Amino acid sequence: MPGEFDLIRRYFSTPTPHAILGVGDDCALMALTPGQELAVSTDMLVAGRHFMNDADPRRLGHKSAAVNLSDIAAMGATPRWVTLGLALPTPDERWVAGFSAGFHGLLAQHGVDWVGGDTTAGPLTISVTILGEVPPLQALRRSGAQAGDDVWVSGTLGDAALGLQCLQEEMPLPPDERQFCLDRLEIPVPRIALGQALRGLAHAAIDVSDGLLADLGHILEASGVGAVLDLETLPRSAAMRRRRALPGADALLLSGGDDYELCFTAAPERAAQVQQAAARAGVAVTRIGAITAARERVLRDAHGRPLPLAWQGFDHFRSP
Ligand code: ADP
Ligand code: MG
């Protein structure tokens, strides 16, 4: 059975070309790009809560990196370094090898160095801290939304939540749609290029991890504004479009978690630039509503009629 230091040496010591000193000493050492601000974020994933105990380790490694990269994306920052805190019930080498490959694989795609961490025995828990850089005053905060802004979202919504239902065997899907939704759930794509392209363009941004309404709600709260959303404009994948009429389909779209898309606001006169930025970043964006001065939260149907209590009502979907 490998010991702690065997695991670190074999599976957690990867090349760190962007660090002065990586894994192996008491601290890692990195040189910051002069003049940049440091963006730091931590996310934890706990077995049984954020993923199932038998989750594929490679896909779990990918997701652990992706959810942290997504926070950096939502800030418009450039990801640079990560550390990994890992509690493992047993030193299962096959699991660790798979996890490490998935984790490092996605980080390497983004030029991010895995510079350190901590490894201990305990209930399976993954804690990742990511460090990024962003030019001064250009970070995309939650607090910058202005009345009159368009509200935008990238990609499509609800696919991961549909994938989770599929895993829990509450929703049978044909094989191709099942695979699509499971991929959306288990190996999300962080919208790094889009976040960076939105610097100087978006007034506020957040990544959608807890569902659109909850996360847009954070922007509204932080900015002291309201929003009117048009349900019919929310972007749906083919799988979600096909299930439009099913009970609960709109709740998946509005409140399903784990989308890891970016929701952001921008002045309406910048709409063409937003579309160009998204095209450069290789992801579709959709205008789904507008920011209002009144601190209202309105969801409208296809005829422009407010859906009564819909915003608050869908919150119940989220209670465990
Ligand atoms: P210390 O006792 O000084 O905290 P450790 O024995 O915990 O050092 O770790 C030794 C080295 O291995 C450190 O450089 C640490 O960053 C690295 N390390 C430990 N666990 C991990 C991990 N899960 N991922 C990456 N590096 C790790
Ligand atoms: Mg330690």
mmCIF file of C-alpha atoms and ligand atoms in Angstrom:
data_model
loop_
_atom_site.group_PDB
_atom_site.id
_atom_site.type_symbol
_atom_site.label_atom_id
_atom_site.label_comp_id
_atom_site.label_asym_id
_atom_site.label_seq_id
_atom_site.Cartn_x
_atom_site.Cartn_y
_atom_site.Cartn_z
ATOM 1 C CA MET A 1 0.000 0.000 0.000
ATOM 2 C CA PRO A 2 1.560 3.339 -1.019
ATOM 3 C CA GLY A 3 2.216 5.893 1.721
ATOM 4 C CA GLU A 4 1.385 9.592 1.647
ATOM 5 C CA PHE A 5 4.771 10.552 0.232
ATOM 6 C CA ASP A 6 4.676 7.833 -2.438
ATOM 7 C CA LEU A 7 1.349 9.220 -3.658
ATOM 8 C CA ILE A 8 2.677 12.775 -3.671
ATOM 9 C CA ARG A 9 5.812 11.792 -5.548
ATOM 10 C CA ARG A 10 4.070 9.560 -8.078
ATOM 11 C CA TYR A 11 0.823 11.359 -8.742
ATOM 12 C CA PHE A 12 0.921 14.928 -7.423
ATOM 13 C CA SER A 13 4.345 16.057 -8.633
ATOM 14 C CA THR A 14 3.748 17.412 -12.115
ATOM 15 C CA PRO A 15 5.829 19.889 -14.135
ATOM 16 C CA THR A 16 5.409 23.484 -12.955
ATOM 17 C CA PRO A 17 6.970 25.669 -15.671
ATOM 18 C CA HIS A 18 5.218 28.797 -14.351
ATOM 19 C CA ALA A 19 6.492 28.453 -10.783
ATOM 20 C CA ILE A 20 9.874 29.118 -9.233
ATOM 21 C CA LEU A 21 9.370 26.095 -6.969
ATOM 22 C CA GLY A 22 6.602 23.500 -7.143
ATOM 23 C CA VAL A 23 5.745 20.427 -5.017
ATOM 24 C CA GLY A 24 8.321 19.198 -2.500
ATOM 25 C CA ASP A 25 9.199 22.026 -0.149
ATOM 26 C CA ASP A 26 7.298 23.705 2.687
ATOM 27 C CA CYS A 27 5.852 26.253 0.277
ATOM 28 C CA ALA A 28 5.655 26.730 -3.467
ATOM 29 C CA LEU A 29 7.168 29.906 -4.880
ATOM 30 C CA MET A 30 5.711 31.892 -7.763
ATOM 31 C CA ALA A 31 6.587 35.244 -9.338
ATOM 32 C CA LEU A 32 3.537 37.437 -9.918
ATOM 33 C CA THR A 33 3.306 39.377 -13.163
ATOM 34 C CA PRO A 34 4.141 42.968 -12.146
ATOM 35 C CA GLY A 35 1.104 45.239 -11.897
ATOM 36 C CA GLN A 36 -1.500 42.445 -11.943
ATOM 37 C CA GLU A 37 -4.042 41.780 -9.210
ATOM 38 C CA LEU A 38 -4.133 38.309 -7.668
ATOM 39 C CA ALA A 39 -7.514 36.501 -7.884
ATOM 40 C CA VAL A 40 -7.908 33.666 -5.354
ATOM 41 C CA SER A 41 -10.752 31.192 -4.927
ATOM 42 C CA THR A 42 -11.336 27.905 -3.045
ATOM 43 C CA ASP A 43 -13.957 25.263 -3.775
ATOM 44 C CA MET A 44 -14.620 22.045 -1.886
ATOM 45 C CA LEU A 45 -16.187 18.860 -3.209
ATOM 46 C CA VAL A 46 -17.395 16.366 -0.626
ATOM 47 C CA ALA A 47 -18.263 12.740 -1.438
ATOM 48 C CA GLY A 48 -21.969 12.038 -1.058
ATOM 49 C CA ARG A 49 -22.780 15.712 -1.305
ATOM 50 C CA HIS A 50 -21.149 17.041 -4.480
ATOM 51 C CA PHE A 51 -20.450 13.719 -6.166
ATOM 52 C CA MET A 52 -21.242 10.057 -5.667
ATOM 53 C CA ASN A 53 -18.759 7.839 -3.853
ATOM 54 C CA ASP A 54 -18.323 5.650 -6.922
ATOM 55 C CA ALA A 55 -17.756 8.585 -9.310
ATOM 56 C CA ASP A 56 -15.180 7.885 -11.987
ATOM 57 C CA PRO A 57 -11.918 9.306 -10.543
ATOM 58 C CA ARG A 58 -10.652 10.747 -13.817
ATOM 59 C CA ARG A 59 -13.882 12.645 -14.475
ATOM 60 C CA LEU A 60 -13.950 13.758 -10.846
ATOM 61 C CA GLY A 61 -10.410 15.091 -11.192
ATOM 62 C CA HIS A 62 -11.490 17.035 -14.278
ATOM 63 C CA LYS A 63 -14.532 18.439 -12.495
ATOM 64 C CA SER A 64 -12.498 19.455 -9.425
ATOM 65 C CA ALA A 65 -10.268 21.538 -11.684
ATOM 66 C CA ALA A 66 -13.184 22.799 -13.803
ATOM 67 C CA VAL A 67 -15.287 24.210 -10.969
ATOM 68 C CA ASN A 68 -12.325 26.231 -9.753
ATOM 69 C CA LEU A 69 -11.355 27.392 -13.238
ATOM 70 C CA SER A 70 -14.980 28.477 -13.618
ATOM 71 C CA ASP A 71 -14.649 30.883 -10.683
ATOM 72 C CA ILE A 72 -11.565 32.402 -12.278
ATOM 73 C CA ALA A 73 -13.493 32.673 -15.574
ATOM 74 C CA ALA A 74 -16.362 34.467 -13.837
ATOM 75 C CA MET A 75 -13.887 37.072 -12.609
ATOM 76 C CA GLY A 76 -12.403 37.603 -16.081
ATOM 77 C CA ALA A 77 -9.032 36.513 -14.690
ATOM 78 C CA THR A 78 -6.289 34.313 -16.132
ATOM 79 C CA PRO A 79 -5.804 31.093 -14.130
ATOM 80 C CA ARG A 80 -2.181 30.461 -13.126
ATOM 81 C CA TRP A 81 -1.676 28.080 -10.193
ATOM 82 C CA VAL A 82 -3.625 25.620 -8.013
ATOM 83 C CA THR A 83 -3.151 23.721 -4.784
ATOM 84 C CA LEU A 84 -5.086 20.569 -3.871
ATOM 85 C CA GLY A 85 -6.161 19.524 -0.381
ATOM 86 C CA LEU A 86 -7.193 15.880 -0.475
ATOM 87 C CA ALA A 87 -8.646 13.665 2.251
ATOM 88 C CA LEU A 88 -8.720 10.001 1.218
ATOM 89 C CA PRO A 89 -10.318 7.106 3.123
ATOM 90 C CA THR A 90 -7.670 4.697 1.755
ATOM 91 C CA PRO A 91 -4.591 5.243 -0.429
ATOM 92 C CA ASP A 92 -6.223 3.558 -3.446
ATOM 93 C CA GLU A 93 -3.549 3.944 -6.091
ATOM 94 C CA ARG A 94 -5.847 3.284 -9.057
ATOM 95 C CA TRP A 95 -8.209 5.999 -7.832
ATOM 96 C CA VAL A 96 -5.429 8.482 -7.168
ATOM 97 C CA ALA A 97 -3.845 7.869 -10.575
ATOM 98 C CA GLY A 98 -7.169 8.477 -12.348
ATOM 99 C CA PHE A 99 -7.990 11.542 -10.299
ATOM 100 C CA SER A 100 -4.550 13.037 -10.862
ATOM 101 C CA ALA A 101 -4.744 12.433 -14.631
ATOM 102 C CA GLY A 102 -8.135 14.148 -14.898
ATOM 103 C CA PHE A 103 -7.171 17.027 -12.619
ATOM 104 C CA HIS A 104 -3.809 17.703 -14.193
ATOM 105 C CA GLY A 105 -5.108 17.119 -17.719
ATOM 106 C CA LEU A 106 -7.566 20.011 -17.605
ATOM 107 C CA LEU A 107 -5.141 22.295 -15.762
ATOM 108 C CA ALA A 108 -2.431 21.644 -18.349
ATOM 109 C CA GLN A 109 -4.862 22.617 -21.131
ATOM 110 C CA HIS A 110 -5.109 26.025 -19.505
ATOM 111 C CA GLY A 111 -1.394 26.387 -18.693
ATOM 112 C CA VAL A 112 -2.115 26.172 -14.956
ATOM 113 C CA ASP A 113 0.582 24.736 -12.642
ATOM 114 C CA TRP A 114 -0.300 22.379 -9.770
ATOM 115 C CA VAL A 115 2.152 23.756 -7.237
ATOM 116 C CA GLY A 116 1.251 22.059 -3.951
ATOM 117 C CA GLY A 117 -1.350 20.837 -1.532
ATOM 118 C CA ASP A 118 -1.942 18.598 1.433
ATOM 119 C CA THR A 119 -2.857 14.922 1.655
ATOM 120 C CA THR A 120 -4.450 13.247 4.637
ATOM 121 C CA ALA A 121 -6.579 10.246 5.614
ATOM 122 C CA GLY A 122 -10.277 11.007 6.069
ATOM 123 C CA PRO A 123 -13.692 10.951 4.388
ATOM 124 C CA LEU A 124 -13.187 11.625 0.653
ATOM 125 C CA THR A 125 -12.954 15.404 0.348
ATOM 126 C CA ILE A 126 -11.366 17.554 -2.337
ATOM 127 C CA SER A 127 -10.445 21.170 -1.677
ATOM 128 C CA VAL A 128 -8.895 23.169 -4.476
ATOM 129 C CA THR A 129 -7.469 26.669 -4.231
ATOM 130 C CA ILE A 130 -6.863 28.446 -7.503
ATOM 131 C CA LEU A 131 -4.811 31.574 -8.067
ATOM 132 C CA GLY A 132 -5.189 33.773 -11.112
ATOM 133 C CA GLU A 133 -4.135 37.176 -12.335
ATOM 134 C CA VAL A 134 -6.206 40.059 -13.661
ATOM 135 C CA PRO A 135 -5.278 43.592 -14.772
ATOM 136 C CA PRO A 136 -5.985 46.252 -12.120
ATOM 137 C CA LEU A 137 -9.661 47.248 -11.735
ATOM 138 C CA GLN A 138 -10.752 44.954 -14.580
ATOM 139 C CA ALA A 139 -12.055 41.993 -12.584
ATOM 140 C CA LEU A 140 -15.720 41.216 -13.315
ATOM 141 C CA ARG A 141 -17.429 41.631 -9.964
ATOM 142 C CA ARG A 142 -20.985 40.742 -8.998
ATOM 143 C CA SER A 143 -21.683 44.288 -7.913
ATOM 144 C CA GLY A 144 -21.443 46.202 -11.192
ATOM 145 C CA ALA A 145 -24.823 45.529 -12.856
ATOM 146 C CA GLN A 146 -26.647 48.705 -13.946
ATOM 147 C CA ALA A 147 -30.300 49.396 -14.671
ATOM 148 C CA GLY A 148 -30.887 49.017 -18.403
ATOM 149 C CA ASP A 149 -28.151 46.372 -18.856
ATOM 150 C CA ASP A 150 -28.898 43.290 -20.881
ATOM 151 C CA VAL A 151 -28.634 40.001 -18.982
ATOM 152 C CA TRP A 152 -26.703 37.322 -20.878
ATOM 153 C CA VAL A 153 -25.863 33.689 -20.321
ATOM 154 C CA SER A 154 -23.390 31.435 -22.145
ATOM 155 C CA GLY A 155 -24.044 27.942 -23.492
ATOM 156 C CA THR A 156 -27.217 26.119 -22.430
ATOM 157 C CA LEU A 157 -28.838 25.582 -19.039
ATOM 158 C CA GLY A 158 -30.217 22.608 -17.145
ATOM 159 C CA ASP A 159 -28.291 19.857 -18.938
ATOM 160 C CA ALA A 160 -26.235 18.895 -15.885
ATOM 161 C CA ALA A 161 -29.353 18.769 -13.705
ATOM 162 C CA LEU A 162 -30.993 16.563 -16.323
ATOM 163 C CA GLY A 163 -27.871 14.376 -16.237
ATOM 164 C CA LEU A 164 -28.169 14.094 -12.454
ATOM 165 C CA GLN A 165 -31.805 13.000 -12.769
ATOM 166 C CA CYS A 166 -30.669 10.458 -15.289
ATOM 167 C CA LEU A 167 -28.017 9.114 -12.872
ATOM 168 C CA GLN A 168 -30.604 8.929 -10.128
ATOM 169 C CA GLU A 169 -32.759 6.999 -12.581
ATOM 170 C CA GLU A 170 -35.601 9.454 -12.340
ATOM 171 C CA MET A 171 -35.348 10.305 -16.026
ATOM 172 C CA PRO A 172 -34.562 7.705 -18.687
ATOM 173 C CA LEU A 173 -32.842 9.258 -21.718
ATOM 174 C CA PRO A 174 -31.758 7.778 -25.048
ATOM 175 C CA PRO A 175 -28.026 6.861 -24.997
ATOM 176 C CA ASP A 176 -26.699 9.887 -26.938
ATOM 177 C CA GLU A 177 -28.638 12.395 -24.831
ATOM 178 C CA ARG A 178 -27.704 10.544 -21.655
ATOM 179 C CA GLN A 179 -24.020 10.806 -22.556
ATOM 180 C CA PHE A 180 -24.354 14.495 -23.454
ATOM 181 C CA CYS A 181 -26.038 15.322 -20.121
ATOM 182 C CA LEU A 182 -23.620 13.190 -18.076
ATOM 183 C CA ASP A 183 -20.703 14.943 -19.757
ATOM 184 C CA ARG A 184 -22.259 18.306 -18.923
ATOM 185 C CA LEU A 185 -22.557 17.155 -15.296
ATOM 186 C CA GLU A 186 -19.244 15.374 -14.860
ATOM 187 C CA ILE A 187 -16.778 17.117 -17.189
ATOM 188 C CA PRO A 188 -17.956 20.739 -17.477
ATOM 189 C CA VAL A 189 -16.039 23.179 -19.681
ATOM 190 C CA PRO A 190 -14.925 26.297 -17.779
ATOM 191 C CA ARG A 191 -15.575 29.457 -19.855
ATOM 192 C CA ILE A 192 -12.113 30.930 -19.338
ATOM 193 C CA ALA A 193 -11.723 32.565 -22.766
ATOM 194 C CA LEU A 194 -15.195 34.129 -22.549
ATOM 195 C CA GLY A 195 -14.513 35.616 -19.098
ATOM 196 C CA GLN A 196 -11.335 37.226 -20.344
ATOM 197 C CA ALA A 197 -13.009 38.495 -23.523
ATOM 198 C CA LEU A 198 -15.697 40.183 -21.390
ATOM 199 C CA ARG A 199 -13.210 42.367 -19.486
ATOM 200 C CA GLY A 200 -14.047 46.008 -20.107
ATOM 201 C CA LEU A 201 -17.353 44.925 -21.660
ATOM 202 C CA ALA A 202 -19.462 43.215 -18.986
ATOM 203 C CA HIS A 203 -20.522 45.226 -15.948
ATOM 204 C CA ALA A 204 -21.022 42.183 -13.697
ATOM 205 C CA ALA A 205 -20.519 38.428 -13.986
ATOM 206 C CA ILE A 206 -20.972 35.184 -12.062
ATOM 207 C CA ASP A 207 -20.630 31.521 -12.924
ATOM 208 C CA VAL A 208 -23.841 29.518 -12.762
ATOM 209 C CA SER A 209 -23.106 26.725 -10.289
ATOM 210 C CA ASP A 210 -26.228 26.752 -8.094
ATOM 211 C CA GLY A 211 -28.773 27.447 -10.834
ATOM 212 C CA LEU A 212 -29.471 30.558 -12.905
ATOM 213 C CA LEU A 213 -32.010 32.211 -10.598
ATOM 214 C CA ALA A 214 -29.906 31.732 -7.478
ATOM 215 C CA ASP A 215 -26.704 32.949 -9.088
ATOM 216 C CA LEU A 216 -28.223 35.862 -11.001
ATOM 217 C CA GLY A 217 -29.856 36.657 -7.649
ATOM 218 C CA HIS A 218 -26.360 37.186 -6.217
ATOM 219 C CA ILE A 219 -25.619 39.763 -8.929
ATOM 220 C CA LEU A 220 -28.926 41.542 -8.233
ATOM 221 C CA GLU A 221 -28.270 41.569 -4.505
ATOM 222 C CA ALA A 222 -24.684 42.801 -4.819
ATOM 223 C CA SER A 223 -25.644 45.453 -7.394
ATOM 224 C CA GLY A 224 -28.846 46.645 -5.667
ATOM 225 C CA VAL A 225 -30.948 46.157 -8.814
ATOM 226 C CA GLY A 226 -33.702 43.904 -10.181
ATOM 227 C CA ALA A 227 -34.206 41.897 -13.361
ATOM 228 C CA VAL A 228 -36.878 40.829 -15.789
ATOM 229 C CA LEU A 229 -36.179 37.525 -17.549
ATOM 230 C CA ASP A 230 -37.983 36.002 -20.509
ATOM 231 C CA LEU A 231 -38.415 32.274 -19.959
ATOM 232 C CA GLU A 232 -38.708 31.535 -23.670
ATOM 233 C CA THR A 233 -35.292 33.040 -24.402
ATOM 234 C CA LEU A 234 -33.364 30.836 -21.967
ATOM 235 C CA PRO A 235 -30.944 28.687 -23.990
ATOM 236 C CA ARG A 236 -31.876 24.994 -24.132
ATOM 237 C CA SER A 237 -29.895 22.128 -25.618
ATOM 238 C CA ALA A 238 -31.649 19.692 -27.944
ATOM 239 C CA ALA A 239 -32.119 17.350 -24.959
ATOM 240 C CA MET A 240 -33.772 20.109 -22.922
ATOM 241 C CA ARG A 241 -35.869 21.313 -25.876
ATOM 242 C CA ARG A 242 -37.223 17.832 -26.358
ATOM 243 C CA ARG A 243 -38.301 17.691 -22.707
ATOM 244 C CA ARG A 244 -39.792 21.173 -22.644
ATOM 245 C CA ALA A 245 -43.308 19.945 -21.849
ATOM 246 C CA LEU A 246 -42.295 17.608 -19.003
ATOM 247 C CA PRO A 247 -43.237 18.720 -15.490
ATOM 248 C CA GLY A 248 -40.166 20.187 -13.814
ATOM 249 C CA ALA A 249 -38.311 20.928 -17.072
ATOM 250 C CA ASP A 250 -38.418 24.692 -16.453
ATOM 251 C CA ALA A 251 -37.190 24.161 -12.894
ATOM 252 C CA LEU A 252 -34.123 22.332 -14.257
ATOM 253 C CA LEU A 253 -33.485 25.237 -16.603
ATOM 254 C CA LEU A 254 -33.903 27.927 -13.957
ATOM 255 C CA SER A 255 -32.627 26.250 -10.804
ATOM 256 C CA GLY A 256 -30.728 23.118 -11.755
ATOM 257 C CA GLY A 257 -27.131 23.306 -10.567
ATOM 258 C CA ASP A 258 -23.731 22.547 -12.078
ATOM 259 C CA ASP A 259 -24.140 24.404 -15.395
ATOM 260 C CA TYR A 260 -20.810 26.280 -15.039
ATOM 261 C CA GLU A 261 -21.924 28.781 -17.655
ATOM 262 C CA LEU A 262 -21.293 32.508 -17.228
ATOM 263 C CA CYS A 263 -24.185 34.875 -16.490
ATOM 264 C CA PHE A 264 -23.273 38.512 -17.035
ATOM 265 C CA THR A 265 -24.700 41.941 -17.723
ATOM 266 C CA ALA A 266 -23.620 44.553 -20.250
ATOM 267 C CA ALA A 267 -24.939 47.813 -21.659
ATOM 268 C CA PRO A 268 -27.382 47.186 -24.552
ATOM 269 C CA GLU A 269 -25.279 49.281 -26.942
ATOM 270 C CA ARG A 270 -22.427 46.781 -26.444
ATOM 271 C CA ALA A 271 -24.546 43.805 -27.591
ATOM 272 C CA ALA A 272 -22.696 43.408 -30.896
ATOM 273 C CA GLN A 273 -19.334 43.503 -29.091
ATOM 274 C CA VAL A 274 -20.579 40.910 -26.610
ATOM 275 C CA GLN A 275 -21.520 38.632 -29.509
ATOM 276 C CA GLN A 276 -18.101 39.161 -31.108
ATOM 277 C CA ALA A 277 -16.310 38.439 -27.831
ATOM 278 C CA ALA A 278 -18.307 35.219 -27.459
ATOM 279 C CA ALA A 279 -17.551 34.202 -31.047
ATOM 280 C CA ARG A 280 -13.833 34.754 -30.400
ATOM 281 C CA ALA A 281 -14.122 32.633 -27.262
ATOM 282 C CA GLY A 282 -15.936 29.903 -29.199
ATOM 283 C CA VAL A 283 -19.109 29.802 -27.117
ATOM 284 C CA ALA A 284 -22.660 30.953 -27.824
ATOM 285 C CA VAL A 285 -24.223 33.620 -25.614
ATOM 286 C CA THR A 286 -27.911 34.473 -25.339
ATOM 287 C CA ARG A 287 -29.635 37.613 -24.129
ATOM 288 C CA ILE A 288 -32.224 36.462 -21.587
ATOM 289 C CA GLY A 289 -33.550 39.669 -20.042
ATOM 290 C CA ALA A 290 -32.730 43.066 -18.630
ATOM 291 C CA ILE A 291 -31.626 44.696 -15.387
ATOM 292 C CA THR A 292 -34.133 47.073 -13.790
ATOM 293 C CA ALA A 293 -33.720 49.837 -11.221
ATOM 294 C CA ALA A 294 -36.640 48.500 -9.179
ATOM 295 C CA ARG A 295 -35.422 45.653 -6.995
ATOM 296 C CA GLU A 296 -37.871 43.258 -8.622
ATOM 297 C CA ARG A 297 -37.362 39.703 -9.812
ATOM 298 C CA VAL A 298 -39.714 38.977 -12.678
ATOM 299 C CA LEU A 299 -39.930 35.984 -14.955
ATOM 300 C CA ARG A 300 -42.160 36.452 -18.018
ATOM 301 C CA ASP A 301 -43.853 33.881 -20.241
ATOM 302 C CA ALA A 302 -43.827 33.835 -24.043
ATOM 303 C CA HIS A 303 -46.549 36.528 -24.111
ATOM 304 C CA GLY A 304 -44.626 38.865 -21.824
ATOM 305 C CA ARG A 305 -46.887 38.089 -18.857
ATOM 306 C CA PRO A 306 -45.224 37.751 -15.460
ATOM 307 C CA LEU A 307 -45.272 34.182 -14.150
ATOM 308 C CA PRO A 308 -46.625 34.649 -10.627
ATOM 309 C CA LEU A 309 -44.170 33.784 -7.858
ATOM 310 C CA ALA A 310 -42.066 31.818 -10.311
ATOM 311 C CA TRP A 311 -38.694 33.167 -9.180
ATOM 312 C CA GLN A 312 -39.258 32.479 -5.501
ATOM 313 C CA GLY A 313 -41.353 29.399 -6.186
ATOM 314 C CA PHE A 314 -38.588 27.607 -8.016
ATOM 315 C CA ASP A 315 -36.385 27.997 -4.974
ATOM 316 C CA HIS A 316 -38.273 25.131 -3.350
ATOM 317 C CA PHE A 317 -36.865 22.881 -6.022
ATOM 318 C CA ARG A 318 -33.465 23.464 -4.510
ATOM 319 C CA SER A 319 -34.175 22.505 -0.915
ATOM 320 C CA PRO A 320 -32.694 19.049 -0.268
HETATM 321 P P1 ADP B 1 4.250 19.933 5.152
HETATM 322 O O1 ADP B 1 4.421 18.886 6.199
HETATM 323 O O2 ADP B 1 5.335 20.946 5.085
HETATM 324 O O3 ADP B 1 2.861 20.506 5.109
HETATM 325 P P2 ADP B 1 3.622 17.901 3.328
HETATM 326 O O4 ADP B 1 4.332 16.693 3.800
HETATM 327 O O5 ADP B 1 2.182 18.049 3.673
HETATM 328 O O6 ADP B 1 4.439 19.160 3.773
HETATM 329 O O7 ADP B 1 3.739 17.973 1.768
HETATM 330 C C1 ADP B 1 4.982 17.794 1.127
HETATM 331 C C2 ADP B 1 4.955 18.444 -0.214
HETATM 332 O O8 ADP B 1 3.990 17.787 -1.003
HETATM 333 C C3 ADP B 1 4.564 19.913 -0.170
HETATM 334 O O9 ADP B 1 5.313 20.602 -1.138
HETATM 335 C C4 ADP B 1 3.093 19.903 -0.548
HETATM 336 O O10 ADP B 1 2.709 21.096 -1.222
HETATM 337 C C5 ADP B 1 3.040 18.703 -1.487
HETATM 338 N N1 ADP B 1 1.713 18.059 -1.479
HETATM 339 C C6 ADP B 1 1.122 17.376 -0.486
HETATM 340 N N2 ADP B 1 -0.101 16.957 -0.845
HETATM 341 C C7 ADP B 1 -0.291 17.416 -2.107
HETATM 342 C C8 ADP B 1 -1.359 17.344 -3.030
HETATM 343 N N3 ADP B 1 -2.513 16.730 -2.745
HETATM 344 N N4 ADP B 1 -1.174 17.943 -4.225
HETATM 345 C C9 ADP B 1 -0.033 18.578 -4.535
HETATM 346 N N5 ADP B 1 1.005 18.675 -3.708
HETATM 347 C C10 ADP B 1 0.883 18.105 -2.505
HETATM 348 MG MG MG B 2 1.113 19.519 4.652
#
